Tab-separated table of C-alpha atoms and ligand atoms in Angstrom:
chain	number	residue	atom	x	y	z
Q	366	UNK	CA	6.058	36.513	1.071
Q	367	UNK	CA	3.472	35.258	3.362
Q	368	UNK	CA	0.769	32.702	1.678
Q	369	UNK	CA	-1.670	33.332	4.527
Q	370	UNK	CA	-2.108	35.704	7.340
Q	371	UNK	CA	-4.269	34.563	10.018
Q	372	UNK	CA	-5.807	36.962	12.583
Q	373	UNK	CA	-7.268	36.532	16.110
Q	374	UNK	CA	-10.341	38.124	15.047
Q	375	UNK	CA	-12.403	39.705	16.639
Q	376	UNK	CA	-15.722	39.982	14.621
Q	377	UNK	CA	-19.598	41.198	16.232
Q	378	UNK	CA	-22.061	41.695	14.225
Q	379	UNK	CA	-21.828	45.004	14.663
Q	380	UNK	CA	-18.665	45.980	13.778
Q	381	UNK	CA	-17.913	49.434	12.688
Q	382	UNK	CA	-17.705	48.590	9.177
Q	383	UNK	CA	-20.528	46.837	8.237
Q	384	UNK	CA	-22.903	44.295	9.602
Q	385	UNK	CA	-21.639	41.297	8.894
Q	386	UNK	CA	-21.522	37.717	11.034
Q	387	UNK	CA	-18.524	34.759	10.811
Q	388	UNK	CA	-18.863	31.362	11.909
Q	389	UNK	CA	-16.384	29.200	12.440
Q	390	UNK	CA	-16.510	25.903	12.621
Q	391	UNK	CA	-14.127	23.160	13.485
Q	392	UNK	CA	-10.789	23.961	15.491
Q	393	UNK	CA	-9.178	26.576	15.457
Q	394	UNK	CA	-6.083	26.312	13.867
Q	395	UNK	CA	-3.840	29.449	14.012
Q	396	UNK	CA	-2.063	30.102	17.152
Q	397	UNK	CA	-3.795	33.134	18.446
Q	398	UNK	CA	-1.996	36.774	18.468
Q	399	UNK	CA	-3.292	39.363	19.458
Q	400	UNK	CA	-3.759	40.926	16.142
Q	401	UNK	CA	-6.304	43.413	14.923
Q	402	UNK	CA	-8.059	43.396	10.955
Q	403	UNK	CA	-7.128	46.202	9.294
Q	404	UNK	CA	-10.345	48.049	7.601
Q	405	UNK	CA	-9.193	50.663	5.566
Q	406	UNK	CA	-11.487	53.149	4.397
Q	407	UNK	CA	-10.400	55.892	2.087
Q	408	UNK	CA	-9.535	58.511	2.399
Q	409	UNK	CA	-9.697	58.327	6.360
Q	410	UNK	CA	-6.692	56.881	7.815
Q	411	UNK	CA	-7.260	53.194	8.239
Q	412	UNK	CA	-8.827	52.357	11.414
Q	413	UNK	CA	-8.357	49.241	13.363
Q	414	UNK	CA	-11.080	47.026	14.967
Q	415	UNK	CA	-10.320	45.595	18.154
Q	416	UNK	CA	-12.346	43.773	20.536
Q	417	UNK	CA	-11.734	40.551	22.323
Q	418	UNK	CA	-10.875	37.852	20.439
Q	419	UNK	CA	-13.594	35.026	21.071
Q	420	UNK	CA	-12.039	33.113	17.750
Q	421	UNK	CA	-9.099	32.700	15.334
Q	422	UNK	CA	-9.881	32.162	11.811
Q	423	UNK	CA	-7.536	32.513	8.687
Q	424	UNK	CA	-7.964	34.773	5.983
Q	425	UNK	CA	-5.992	34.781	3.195
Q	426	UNK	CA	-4.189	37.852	1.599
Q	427	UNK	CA	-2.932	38.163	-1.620
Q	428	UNK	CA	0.092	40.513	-2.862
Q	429	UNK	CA	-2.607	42.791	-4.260
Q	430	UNK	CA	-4.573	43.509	-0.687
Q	431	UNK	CA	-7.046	41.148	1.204
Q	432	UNK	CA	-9.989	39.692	-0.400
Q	433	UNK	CA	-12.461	42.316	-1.330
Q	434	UNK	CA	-16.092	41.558	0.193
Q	435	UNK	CA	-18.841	42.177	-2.260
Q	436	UNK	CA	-20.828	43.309	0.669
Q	437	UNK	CA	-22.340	46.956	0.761
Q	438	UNK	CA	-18.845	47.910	2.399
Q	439	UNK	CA	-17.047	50.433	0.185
Q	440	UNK	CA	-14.497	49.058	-1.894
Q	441	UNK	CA	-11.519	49.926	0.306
Q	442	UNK	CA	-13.341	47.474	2.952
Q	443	UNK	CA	-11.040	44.983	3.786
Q	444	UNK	CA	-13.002	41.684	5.194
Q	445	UNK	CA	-13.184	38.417	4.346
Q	446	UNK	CA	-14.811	37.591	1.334
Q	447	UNK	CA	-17.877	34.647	2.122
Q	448	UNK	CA	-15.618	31.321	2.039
Q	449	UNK	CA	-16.810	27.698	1.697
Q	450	UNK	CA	-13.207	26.547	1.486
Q	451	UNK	CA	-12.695	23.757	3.539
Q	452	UNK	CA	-9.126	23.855	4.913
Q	453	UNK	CA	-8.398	21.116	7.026
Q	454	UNK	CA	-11.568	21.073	9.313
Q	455	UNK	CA	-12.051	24.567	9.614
Q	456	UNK	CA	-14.831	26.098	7.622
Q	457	UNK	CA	-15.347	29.397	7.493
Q	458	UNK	CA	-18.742	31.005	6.372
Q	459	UNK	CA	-19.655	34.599	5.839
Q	460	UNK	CA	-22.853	36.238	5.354
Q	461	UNK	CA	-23.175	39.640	3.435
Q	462	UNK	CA	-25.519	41.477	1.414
Q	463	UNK	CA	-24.408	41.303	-2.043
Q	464	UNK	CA	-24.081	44.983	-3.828
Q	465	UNK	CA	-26.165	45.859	-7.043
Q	466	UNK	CA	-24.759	45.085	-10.562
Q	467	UNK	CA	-24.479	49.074	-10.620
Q	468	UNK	CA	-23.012	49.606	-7.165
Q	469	UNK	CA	-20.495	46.784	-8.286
Q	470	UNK	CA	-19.666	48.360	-11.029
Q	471	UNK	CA	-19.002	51.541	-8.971
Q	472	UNK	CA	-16.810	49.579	-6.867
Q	473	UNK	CA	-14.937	48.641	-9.465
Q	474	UNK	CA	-14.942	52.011	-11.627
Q	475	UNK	CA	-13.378	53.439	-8.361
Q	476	UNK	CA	-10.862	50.792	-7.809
Q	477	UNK	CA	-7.476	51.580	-8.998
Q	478	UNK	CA	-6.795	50.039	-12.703
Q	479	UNK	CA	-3.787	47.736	-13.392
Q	480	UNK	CA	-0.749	48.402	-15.178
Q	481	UNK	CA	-0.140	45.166	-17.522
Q	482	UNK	CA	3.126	44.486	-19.377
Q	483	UNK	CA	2.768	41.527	-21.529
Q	484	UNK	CA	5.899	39.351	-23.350
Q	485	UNK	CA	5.646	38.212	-26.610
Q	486	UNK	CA	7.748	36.951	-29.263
Q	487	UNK	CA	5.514	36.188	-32.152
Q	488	UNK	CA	2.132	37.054	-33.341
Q	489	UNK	CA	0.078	38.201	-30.491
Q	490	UNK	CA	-3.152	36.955	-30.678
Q	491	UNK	CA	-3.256	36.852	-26.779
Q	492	UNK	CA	-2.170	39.655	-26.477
Q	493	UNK	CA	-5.182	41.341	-28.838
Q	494	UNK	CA	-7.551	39.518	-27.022
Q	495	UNK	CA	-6.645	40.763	-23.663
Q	496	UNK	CA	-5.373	44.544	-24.969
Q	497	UNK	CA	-9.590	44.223	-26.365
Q	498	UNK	CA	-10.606	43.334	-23.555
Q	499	UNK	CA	-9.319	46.120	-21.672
Q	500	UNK	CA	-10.825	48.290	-24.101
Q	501	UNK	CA	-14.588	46.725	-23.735
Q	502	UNK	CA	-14.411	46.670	-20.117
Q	503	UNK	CA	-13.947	43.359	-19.587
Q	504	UNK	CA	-10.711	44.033	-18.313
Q	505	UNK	CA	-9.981	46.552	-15.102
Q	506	UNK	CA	-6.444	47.640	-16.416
Q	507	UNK	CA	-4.185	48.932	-19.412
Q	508	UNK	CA	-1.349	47.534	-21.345
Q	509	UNK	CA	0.912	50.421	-20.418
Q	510	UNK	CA	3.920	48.368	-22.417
Q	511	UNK	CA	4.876	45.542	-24.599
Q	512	UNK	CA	8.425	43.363	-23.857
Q	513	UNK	CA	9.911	41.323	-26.971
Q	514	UNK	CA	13.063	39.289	-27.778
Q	515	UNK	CA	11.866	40.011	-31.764
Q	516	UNK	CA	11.265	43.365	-32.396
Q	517	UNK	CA	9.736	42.748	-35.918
Q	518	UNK	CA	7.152	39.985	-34.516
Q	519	UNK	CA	3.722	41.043	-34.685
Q	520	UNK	CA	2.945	41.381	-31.539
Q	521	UNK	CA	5.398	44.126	-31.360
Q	522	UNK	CA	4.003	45.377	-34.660
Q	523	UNK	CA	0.568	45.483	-33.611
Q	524	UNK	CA	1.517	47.490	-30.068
Q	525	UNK	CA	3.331	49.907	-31.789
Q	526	UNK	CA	0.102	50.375	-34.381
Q	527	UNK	CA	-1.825	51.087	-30.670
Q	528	UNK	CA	1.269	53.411	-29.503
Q	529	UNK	CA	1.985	50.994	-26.988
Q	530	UNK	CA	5.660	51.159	-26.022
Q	531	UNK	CA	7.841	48.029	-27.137
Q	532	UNK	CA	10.882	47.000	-25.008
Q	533	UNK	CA	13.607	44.786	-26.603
Q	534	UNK	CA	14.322	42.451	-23.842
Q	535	UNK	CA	16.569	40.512	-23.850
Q	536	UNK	CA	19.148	42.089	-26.044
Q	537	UNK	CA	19.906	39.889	-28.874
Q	538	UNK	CA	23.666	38.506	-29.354
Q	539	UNK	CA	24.573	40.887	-32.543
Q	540	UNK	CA	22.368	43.602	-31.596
Q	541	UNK	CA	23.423	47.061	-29.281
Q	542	UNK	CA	19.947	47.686	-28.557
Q	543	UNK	CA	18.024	45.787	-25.702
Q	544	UNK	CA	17.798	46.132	-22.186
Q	545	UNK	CA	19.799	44.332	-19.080
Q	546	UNK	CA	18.014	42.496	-16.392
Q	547	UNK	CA	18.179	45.052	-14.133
Q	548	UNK	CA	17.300	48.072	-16.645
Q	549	UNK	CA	14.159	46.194	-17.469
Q	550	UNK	CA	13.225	46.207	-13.939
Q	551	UNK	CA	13.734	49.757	-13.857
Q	552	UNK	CA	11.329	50.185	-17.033
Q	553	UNK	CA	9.049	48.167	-15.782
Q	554	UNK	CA	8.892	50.274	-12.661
Q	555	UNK	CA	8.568	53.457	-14.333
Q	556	UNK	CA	5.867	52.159	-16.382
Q	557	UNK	CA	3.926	51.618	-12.574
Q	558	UNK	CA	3.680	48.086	-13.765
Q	559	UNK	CA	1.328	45.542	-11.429
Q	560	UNK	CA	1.061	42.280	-13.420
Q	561	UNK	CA	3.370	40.660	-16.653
Q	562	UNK	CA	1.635	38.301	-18.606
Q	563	UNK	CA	3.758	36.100	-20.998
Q	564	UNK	CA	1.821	35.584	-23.359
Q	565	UNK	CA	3.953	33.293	-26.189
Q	566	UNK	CA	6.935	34.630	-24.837
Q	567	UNK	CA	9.915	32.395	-25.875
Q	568	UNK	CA	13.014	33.265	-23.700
Q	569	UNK	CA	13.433	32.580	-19.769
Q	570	UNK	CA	12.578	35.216	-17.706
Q	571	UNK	CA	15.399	35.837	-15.138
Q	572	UNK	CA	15.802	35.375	-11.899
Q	573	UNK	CA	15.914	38.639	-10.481
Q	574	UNK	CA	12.734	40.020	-12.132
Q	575	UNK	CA	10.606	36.895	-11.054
Q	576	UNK	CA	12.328	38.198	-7.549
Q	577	UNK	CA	11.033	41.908	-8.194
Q	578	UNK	CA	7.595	40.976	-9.511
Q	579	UNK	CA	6.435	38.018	-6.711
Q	580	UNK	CA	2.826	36.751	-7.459
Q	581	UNK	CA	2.709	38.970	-10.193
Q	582	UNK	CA	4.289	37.304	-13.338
Q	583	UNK	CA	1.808	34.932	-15.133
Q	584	UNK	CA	2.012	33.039	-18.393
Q	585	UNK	CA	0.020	30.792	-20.809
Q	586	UNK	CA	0.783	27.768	-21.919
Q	587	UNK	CA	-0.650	25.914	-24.195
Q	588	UNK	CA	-1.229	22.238	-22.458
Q	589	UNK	CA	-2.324	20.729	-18.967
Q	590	UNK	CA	0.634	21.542	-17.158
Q	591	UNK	CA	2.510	19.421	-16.025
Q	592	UNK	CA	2.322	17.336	-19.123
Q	593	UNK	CA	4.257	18.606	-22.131
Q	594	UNK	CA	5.878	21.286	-20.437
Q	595	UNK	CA	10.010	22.583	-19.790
Q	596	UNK	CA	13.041	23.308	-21.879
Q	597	UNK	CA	12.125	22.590	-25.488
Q	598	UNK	CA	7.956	22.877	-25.182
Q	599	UNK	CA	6.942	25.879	-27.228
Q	600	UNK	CA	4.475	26.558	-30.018
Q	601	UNK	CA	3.638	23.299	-31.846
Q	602	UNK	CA	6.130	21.296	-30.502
Q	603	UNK	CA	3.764	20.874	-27.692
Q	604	UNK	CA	0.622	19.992	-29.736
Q	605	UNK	CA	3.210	17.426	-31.974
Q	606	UNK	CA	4.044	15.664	-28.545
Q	607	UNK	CA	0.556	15.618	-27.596
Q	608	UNK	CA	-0.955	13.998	-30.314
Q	609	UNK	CA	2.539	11.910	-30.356
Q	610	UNK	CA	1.621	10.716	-27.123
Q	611	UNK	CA	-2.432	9.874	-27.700
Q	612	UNK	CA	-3.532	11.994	-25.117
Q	613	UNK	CA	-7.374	12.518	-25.475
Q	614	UNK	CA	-7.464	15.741	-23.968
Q	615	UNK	CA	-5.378	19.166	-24.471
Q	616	UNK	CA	-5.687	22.283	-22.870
Q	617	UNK	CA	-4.613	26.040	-21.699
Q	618	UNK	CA	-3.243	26.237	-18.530
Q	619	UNK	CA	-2.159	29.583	-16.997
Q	620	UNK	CA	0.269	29.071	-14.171
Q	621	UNK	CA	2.499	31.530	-12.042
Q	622	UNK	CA	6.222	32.122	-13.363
Q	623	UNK	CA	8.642	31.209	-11.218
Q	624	UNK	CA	12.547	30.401	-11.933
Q	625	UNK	CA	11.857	27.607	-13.972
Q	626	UNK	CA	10.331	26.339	-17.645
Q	627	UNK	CA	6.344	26.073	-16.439
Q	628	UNK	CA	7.079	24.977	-12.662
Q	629	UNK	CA	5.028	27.364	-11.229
Q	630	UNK	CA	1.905	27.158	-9.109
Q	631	UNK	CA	-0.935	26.644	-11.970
Q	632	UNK	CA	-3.789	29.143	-10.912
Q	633	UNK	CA	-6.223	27.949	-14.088
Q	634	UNK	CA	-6.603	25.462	-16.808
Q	635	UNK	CA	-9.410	24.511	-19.677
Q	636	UNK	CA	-9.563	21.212	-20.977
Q	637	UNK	CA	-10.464	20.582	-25.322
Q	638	UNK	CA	-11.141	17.163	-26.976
Q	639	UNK	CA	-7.967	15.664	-28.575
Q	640	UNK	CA	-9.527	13.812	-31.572
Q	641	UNK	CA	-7.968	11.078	-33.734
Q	642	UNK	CA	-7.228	12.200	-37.111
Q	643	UNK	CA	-6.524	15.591	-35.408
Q	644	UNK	CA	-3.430	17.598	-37.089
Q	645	UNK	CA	-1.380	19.484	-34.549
Q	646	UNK	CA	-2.548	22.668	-36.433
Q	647	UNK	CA	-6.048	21.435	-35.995
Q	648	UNK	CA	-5.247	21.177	-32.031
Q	649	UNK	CA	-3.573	24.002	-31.444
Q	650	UNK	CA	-6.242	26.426	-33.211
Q	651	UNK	CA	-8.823	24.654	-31.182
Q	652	UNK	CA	-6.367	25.163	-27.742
Q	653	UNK	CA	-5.567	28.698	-28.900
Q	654	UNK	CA	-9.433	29.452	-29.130
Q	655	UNK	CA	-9.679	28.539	-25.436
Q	656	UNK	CA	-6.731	30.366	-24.646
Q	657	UNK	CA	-7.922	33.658	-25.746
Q	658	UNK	CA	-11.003	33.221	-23.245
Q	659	UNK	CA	-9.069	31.814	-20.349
Q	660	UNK	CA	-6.684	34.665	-20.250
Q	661	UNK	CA	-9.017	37.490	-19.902
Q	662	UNK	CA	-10.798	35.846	-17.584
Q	663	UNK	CA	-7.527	35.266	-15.351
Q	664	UNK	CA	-6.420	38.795	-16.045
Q	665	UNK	CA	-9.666	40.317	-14.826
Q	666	UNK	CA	-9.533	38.563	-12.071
Q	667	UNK	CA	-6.144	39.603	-11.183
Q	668	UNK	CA	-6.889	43.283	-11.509
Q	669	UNK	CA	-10.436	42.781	-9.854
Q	670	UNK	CA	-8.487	41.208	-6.528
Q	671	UNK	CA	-10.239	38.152	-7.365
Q	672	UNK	CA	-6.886	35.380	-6.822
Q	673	UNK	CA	-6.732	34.130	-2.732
Q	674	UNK	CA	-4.111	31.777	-1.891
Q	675	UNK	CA	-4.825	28.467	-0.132
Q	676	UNK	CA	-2.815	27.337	2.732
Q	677	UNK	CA	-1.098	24.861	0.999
Q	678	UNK	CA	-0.450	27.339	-1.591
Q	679	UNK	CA	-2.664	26.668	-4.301
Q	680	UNK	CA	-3.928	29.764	-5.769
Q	681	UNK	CA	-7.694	29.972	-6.329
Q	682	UNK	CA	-9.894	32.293	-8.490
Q	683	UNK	CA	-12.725	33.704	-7.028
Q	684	UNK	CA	-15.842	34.072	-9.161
Q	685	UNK	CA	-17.177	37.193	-9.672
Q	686	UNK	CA	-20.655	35.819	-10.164
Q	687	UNK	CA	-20.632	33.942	-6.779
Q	688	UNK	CA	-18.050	34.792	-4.198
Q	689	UNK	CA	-18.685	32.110	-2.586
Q	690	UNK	CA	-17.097	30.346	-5.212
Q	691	UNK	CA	-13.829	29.821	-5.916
Q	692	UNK	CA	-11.882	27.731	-8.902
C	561	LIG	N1	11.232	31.867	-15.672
C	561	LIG	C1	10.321	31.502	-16.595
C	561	LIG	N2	10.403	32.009	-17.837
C	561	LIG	C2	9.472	31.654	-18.775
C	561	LIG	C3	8.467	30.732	-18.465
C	561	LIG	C4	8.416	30.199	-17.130
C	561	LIG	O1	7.520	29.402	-16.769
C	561	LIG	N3	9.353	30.614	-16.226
C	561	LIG	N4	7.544	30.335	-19.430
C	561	LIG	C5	7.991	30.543	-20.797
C	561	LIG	C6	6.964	30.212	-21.820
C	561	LIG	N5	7.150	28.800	-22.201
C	561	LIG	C7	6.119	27.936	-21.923
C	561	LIG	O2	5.023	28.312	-21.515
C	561	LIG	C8	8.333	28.345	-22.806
C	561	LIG	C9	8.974	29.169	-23.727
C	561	LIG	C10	10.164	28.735	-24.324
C	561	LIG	C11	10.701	27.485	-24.022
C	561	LIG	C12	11.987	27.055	-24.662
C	561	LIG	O3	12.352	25.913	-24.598
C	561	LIG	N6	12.683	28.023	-25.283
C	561	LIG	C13	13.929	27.708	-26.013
C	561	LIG	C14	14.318	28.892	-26.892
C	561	LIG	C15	13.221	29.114	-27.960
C	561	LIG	C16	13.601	30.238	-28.894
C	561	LIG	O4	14.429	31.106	-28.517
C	561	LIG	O5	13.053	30.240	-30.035
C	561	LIG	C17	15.066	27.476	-25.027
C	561	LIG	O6	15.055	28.057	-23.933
C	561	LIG	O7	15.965	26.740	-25.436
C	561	LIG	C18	10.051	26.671	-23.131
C	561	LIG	C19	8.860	27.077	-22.526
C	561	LIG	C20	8.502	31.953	-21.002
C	561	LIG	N7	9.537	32.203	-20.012
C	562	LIG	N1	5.498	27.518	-24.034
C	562	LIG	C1	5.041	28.795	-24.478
C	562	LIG	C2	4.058	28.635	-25.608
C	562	LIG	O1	4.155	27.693	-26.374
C	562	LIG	N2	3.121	29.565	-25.675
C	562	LIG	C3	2.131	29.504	-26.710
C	562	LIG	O2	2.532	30.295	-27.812
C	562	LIG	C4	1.343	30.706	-28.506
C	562	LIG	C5	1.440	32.185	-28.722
C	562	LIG	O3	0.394	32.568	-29.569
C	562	LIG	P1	0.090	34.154	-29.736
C	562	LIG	O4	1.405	34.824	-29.993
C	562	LIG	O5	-0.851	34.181	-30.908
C	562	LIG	O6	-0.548	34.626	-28.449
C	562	LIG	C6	0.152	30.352	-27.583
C	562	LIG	O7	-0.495	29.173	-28.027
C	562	LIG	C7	0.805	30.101	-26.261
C	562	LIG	O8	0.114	29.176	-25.441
């Protein structure tokens, strides 16, 4: 899955989507193709700019489409958002008009909501926060379905109070019911499913649906990754071995699953005070608190668009107060 597409761009000021003006500065670093940007505007068939190619820049895509501009374009533009990221010594700068609150809000009432499926295997308090938060707005998506390996946790309780489906996965040793591997794929699928958030989820999630779902699987965890993290670092073991260990500071981080215990590329973190006659129930209420905040932030973003990837693969979160900024 390609981090990074780079084009041979040719941008005027004029183009026929928008006034807009790039400058790039430093070398150029991608080999130039002779590639077109794609800007696809519904419900015409997209159309493709192509002019001579006076510069190369890179733009970065992510699984979910290319950055989103929060110029006056419509919201199917597809153009680089304004960058300041300094990639080697290439900087790239754009300027655009930046839509109203209301027109942005159009934007985004148009745009296609997610399909969430969260894991959990105990209470759920993350996942009330963000299945709230999609009710309030905050969040552009639904929890179309709920995956646990305890069917009687209270997560699954509570998503079954909403009438949100509740998938046994995986099946339990004694038990007939429960899905394969493969058969939750093909639930997930049916349920249209764009992101999975673990959210307390206790059992490793297999190989072949981190292979179906890539850049789309996310989890919390609750400490700054990669300390206190792997095989054996769940729930208040962590906060006991932080404390254990006299760290001063604790934290959410919310990383990308990959094959692995909490190997994968961290996309956000929050950092709380570790104090000294702390209890690790003190801590973790304190990192749980955090947690709830940091997670609907992430999963707006990720139904908003909002996560670029960097060329060294880093994935970044673009603010939706400042596109210009990213975190
Ligand atoms: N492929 C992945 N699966 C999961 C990840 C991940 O990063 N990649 N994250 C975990 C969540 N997690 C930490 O954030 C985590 C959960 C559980 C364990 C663990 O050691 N589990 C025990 C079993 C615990 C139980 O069944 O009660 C174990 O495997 O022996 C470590 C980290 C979710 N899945
Ligand atoms: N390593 C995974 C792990 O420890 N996850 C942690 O389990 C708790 C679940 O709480 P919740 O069920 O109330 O959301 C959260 O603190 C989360 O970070």
């Amino acid at each position: 899955m390609p981090f990074l597409t780079h084009f041979s761009t040719p941008i005027t000021g004029n183009s026929s989507v928008g006034s807009m003006s790039i400058r790039a500065q430093g070398s150029i670093l991608c080999p130039s193709s002779s590639s077109q940007i794609q800007s696809i505007q519904s419900p015409k068939p997209p159309c493709v700019l192509t002019v001579p190619t006076y510069f190369s820049f890179k733009i970065f895509s992510t699984k979910r489409g290319w950055l989103k501009s929060n110029s006056s374009f419509s919201s199917h533009c597809i153009l680089p958002a304004s960058t300041n990221l300094r990639r080697r010594n290439c900087v790239i700068k754009t300027e655009h008009k930046v839509v109203s609150d209301v027109e942005e809000d159009n934007v985004k009432s148009k745009a296609k909501r997610k399909n969430l499926a969260v894991f959990v295997s105990g209470g759920g308090s993350n996942f009330r926060s963000i299945f709230y938060a999609t009710l309030n707005g905050s969040v552009h998506g639904d929890i179309v379905v709920l995956v646990t390996n305890k069917y009687d946790c209270g997560g699954a309780e509570y998503a079954r109070d909403k009438g949100i489906p509740v998938i046994l996965f995986p099946k339990n040793k004694d038990a007939t019911e429960g899905l394969s591997a493969e058969d939750l794929i093909a639930a997930l699928r049916s349920y249209k499913v764009d992101f999975i958030l673990l959210a307390g989820y206790l059992k490793l999630i297999p190989t072949e649906l981190v292979r179906a779902y890539p850049k789309s699987i996310v989890n919390i965890h609750p400490s700054l990754l990669p300390a206190f993290g792997g095989k054996g670092y769940f729930g208040m073991k962590v906060h006991k071995a932080v404390i254990a260990s006299g760290a001063r500071y604790s934290g959410p981080t919310i990383h990308y699953v990959d094959e692995h215990y909490d190997t994968g590329r961290i996309l956000a973190q929050r950092v709380v005070p570790v104090l000294a006659n702390d209890t690790a129930e003190e801590l973790a209420a304190r990192v749980l608190h955090e947690e709830h905040k940091l997670y609907v932030e992430v999963v707006a973003a990720l139904c908003e668009g909002r996560i670029i990837w960097r060329e060294d693969g880093v994935p970044l979160i673009q603010s939706k107060e400042n596109p210009k900024d990213y975190r």
